[in-house]
Amino acid sequence: MADLSVSAASPAGQSQTGKIALRWSLYTLLCLFALFYLLPLFVMITTSLKSLDEIRTGDLISLPREVTFDAWRTAWSGACTGIQCEGVRPYFWNSVLIAIPGVAISTLLGAMNGYVVAQWRFRGANIIFSLMLFGCFIPFQVVLLPMARVLGMMGIAGTIPGLIFVHVIYGLGFTTLFFRNYYVSIPADLTKAAKVDGAGFFRIFWSIFLPLSLPIIVVTVIWQFTQIWNDFLFGVSFSQAGTQPVTVALNNIVNSTTGVKEYNVDMAAAIIAALPTLLVYVVAGKYFVRGLTAGSVKG
Amino acid sequence: MANILKIEHLFKNYGSVEILKDINVEIEQGDFLVLVGPSGCGKSTLLNCIAGLEPITGGSLHIGGQDMTAVSPKDRDIAMVFQSYALYPTMTVAKNITFGMKVRGVDQATQDKKLAHVAQQLQIENLLKRKPGQLSGGQRQRVAMGRALVRDPKLFLFDEPLSNLDAKLRVEMRTEIKQLHQRLGASMVYVTHDQIEAMTLATKIVVMKGGVIQQIGTPAEIYNRPANLFVADFMGSPAMNLIPAKARANGSGTDIQIAQDRGDPIVLTDTKNRDLPEDVILGVRPEDIGDAAMRSGAHMQEAECLIDIVEPAGADTYAVMQLGGKHVTARLHSETNAAPGNAQRLAFDLGKVSYFAPDTGLRLN
Ligand SMILES: Nc1ncnc2c1ncn2[C@@H]1O[C@H](COP(=O)(O)OP(=O)(O)OP(=O)(O)O)[C@@H](O)[C@H]1O
Ligand SMILES: [Mg+2]
């Protein structure tokens, strides 16, 4: 944008109107794209606020004639996910209980791993890092069976700690990668200076590296939260009746209704399930972009 | 008093690459040892070995009489200033300076007292609440010094602390470091690749090249009696003239014959040095060649030389000529009447020259 306006302003012949026209066409184009992308969300929200009658008779993209929150109420606490009819609420809390420790543990361990791999170059550090990277690219499906066995042997199959464990293990490759790439750009002299000052391994991590890491922590938290919250495959494979996450519940609500499909309830439940990730992006998105582009730290 | 630092037969390899070869250095309490050498010769590596940040491959290293081979950096009683300063970016200047004491569990009152003292000494009291990012290069340098000074260690290590500063500030800080050394009477090891910094600061200079020590000596020794061609060329600015010459014994001394591109060879008679091989390289500093009319002395030898270029440089004027196939620089008085293309009668101070063997590069006299 800045480039455009500068280059448009510089030649004396270019008129003011030409510049304005350019800008308007640009904005129009951008708005069209935005509309296109927002359309599904629009349909979801309007549908969730309509009554079933209205959905059946009305237009898909029309605004609700009569706004009703009944569908939301049902989705939250009344919709049936099979034989139980408690809505998504209990599953939503399951997801929270899985996601928060999962994100926290995998981020902390990733930070520690990245710090070791980037700043304490022990023999074989590169090999270990390559192996962890490789772990990022193993498809979910491949680890399902071995993971099920491991969980069984550990006695945490079908439990929430079991799911946390799975997500931490699977996320570790990514979180290590993020932190490692961030920490390699930090000059090794910083670690050396701290060593001469008398600080040890953990002290250096805690007092010097962690305080530097806010941007990359935000990136990692967003990434991990999105991954864990939106996960369906691990959730459906490694959970049992009381421990299913919200994504699994959503699937059950949509698929298990018999008779009339309650589109408004489905939509409301889907929005509820997506809300936390949306919220995380809105709150921390600014840091996300900043963290992805942030690199070297000037001493 | 035992040596503060004693390094014997130290070797350092990275993998199969030998970086440091048979290093032997000793310094005593109050010494200011400067390690100087071209980029990549292993100066920082040696400093890191002394600090314990890199393990040594062979030999021994003693600080204050104690074997340090297995001692970690924090227990070596050293402080180090890094080339990049390595200030902790998220801590204020005050926290940067007191971090070491905090880690070591020094009580708050002592910390405050020492911080105040060092801040006053380096005149950084007004910066204490800032973060390193908000400081200029010179101020960062001071903070890095402060972090070292506050520790009051047995040995200070400096890795090119002035190389990031502009020329003027560098000269100022050089003087300040020298004053600091004199006031504290502390022992220091200082790395630089700037030979002027080495000459002005050191009580003892170590010249290194390719991981091998070329010469150890006082600045005067290094300057006046370089041990080999490398040291002769490296130390001094403009560099020492190194002129291929023929030596021939003659009764009282030695005749040194130097070919001129145009004109007859010049012959100088050295009455001090004898028994030189026939082929030598004559090393003579620019300031030891002067206008014949203005110089006199026991070992002065005069010759007509064809001047090619005259470069006035304020206090001095440099005259460049071709001798023995090399450019030779003479440092003349600014009021010299030397002119390009003319012959000038110059006096060579043979009392101060060095001779080197062309094949080995070693000093002969
Ligand atoms: N970690 C390392 N692994 C392998 N080689 C290294 C390592 N660190 C340094 N070297 C090599 O050791 C040699 C000496 O490096 P060093 O940093 O000590 O040079 P220096 O004299 O301090 O140079 P400068 O004046 O540029 O700082 C160089 O050839 C360098 O490539
Ligand atoms: Mg160096």
XYZ file of C-alpha atoms in Angstrom, chain A residues 187 189-190 192-200 203 207-208 211-212 297-299, chain B residues 48 53 74 78 82 84 86-91 99-100 102-104 132 147 151:
40
model
C 24.446 -15.064 20.121
C 28.287 -15.105 23.755
C 25.209 -14.521 25.880
C 29.156 -17.727 27.705
C 28.818 -14.459 29.591
C 26.242 -16.007 31.877
C 28.487 -19.009 32.499
C 31.351 -16.742 33.493
C 28.908 -14.865 35.724
C 28.320 -18.153 37.501
C 24.909 -19.157 36.185
C 24.164 -22.807 35.482
C 19.495 -20.407 35.647
C 16.777 -15.734 33.670
C 18.040 -15.074 30.171
C 12.375 -13.608 29.202
C 13.530 -13.219 25.594
C 18.045 -10.326 19.239
C 20.329 -7.396 19.417
C 22.379 -7.307 22.592
C 37.848 -19.119 25.723
C 34.379 -22.005 27.971
C 32.386 -19.769 37.306
C 37.845 -14.496 36.102
C 33.031 -10.065 24.977
C 29.688 -8.402 21.152
C 26.809 -9.980 25.350
C 24.649 -7.847 27.615
C 21.488 -9.588 28.778
C 18.869 -7.904 26.590
C 15.912 -8.187 28.946
C 17.688 -6.881 32.028
C 23.518 -10.605 37.801
C 26.764 -12.373 38.665
C 22.875 -12.345 42.457
C 23.649 -15.791 41.055
C 26.360 -16.203 43.640
C 20.878 -2.504 26.628
C 29.898 -6.197 34.620
C 33.407 -8.989 40.096
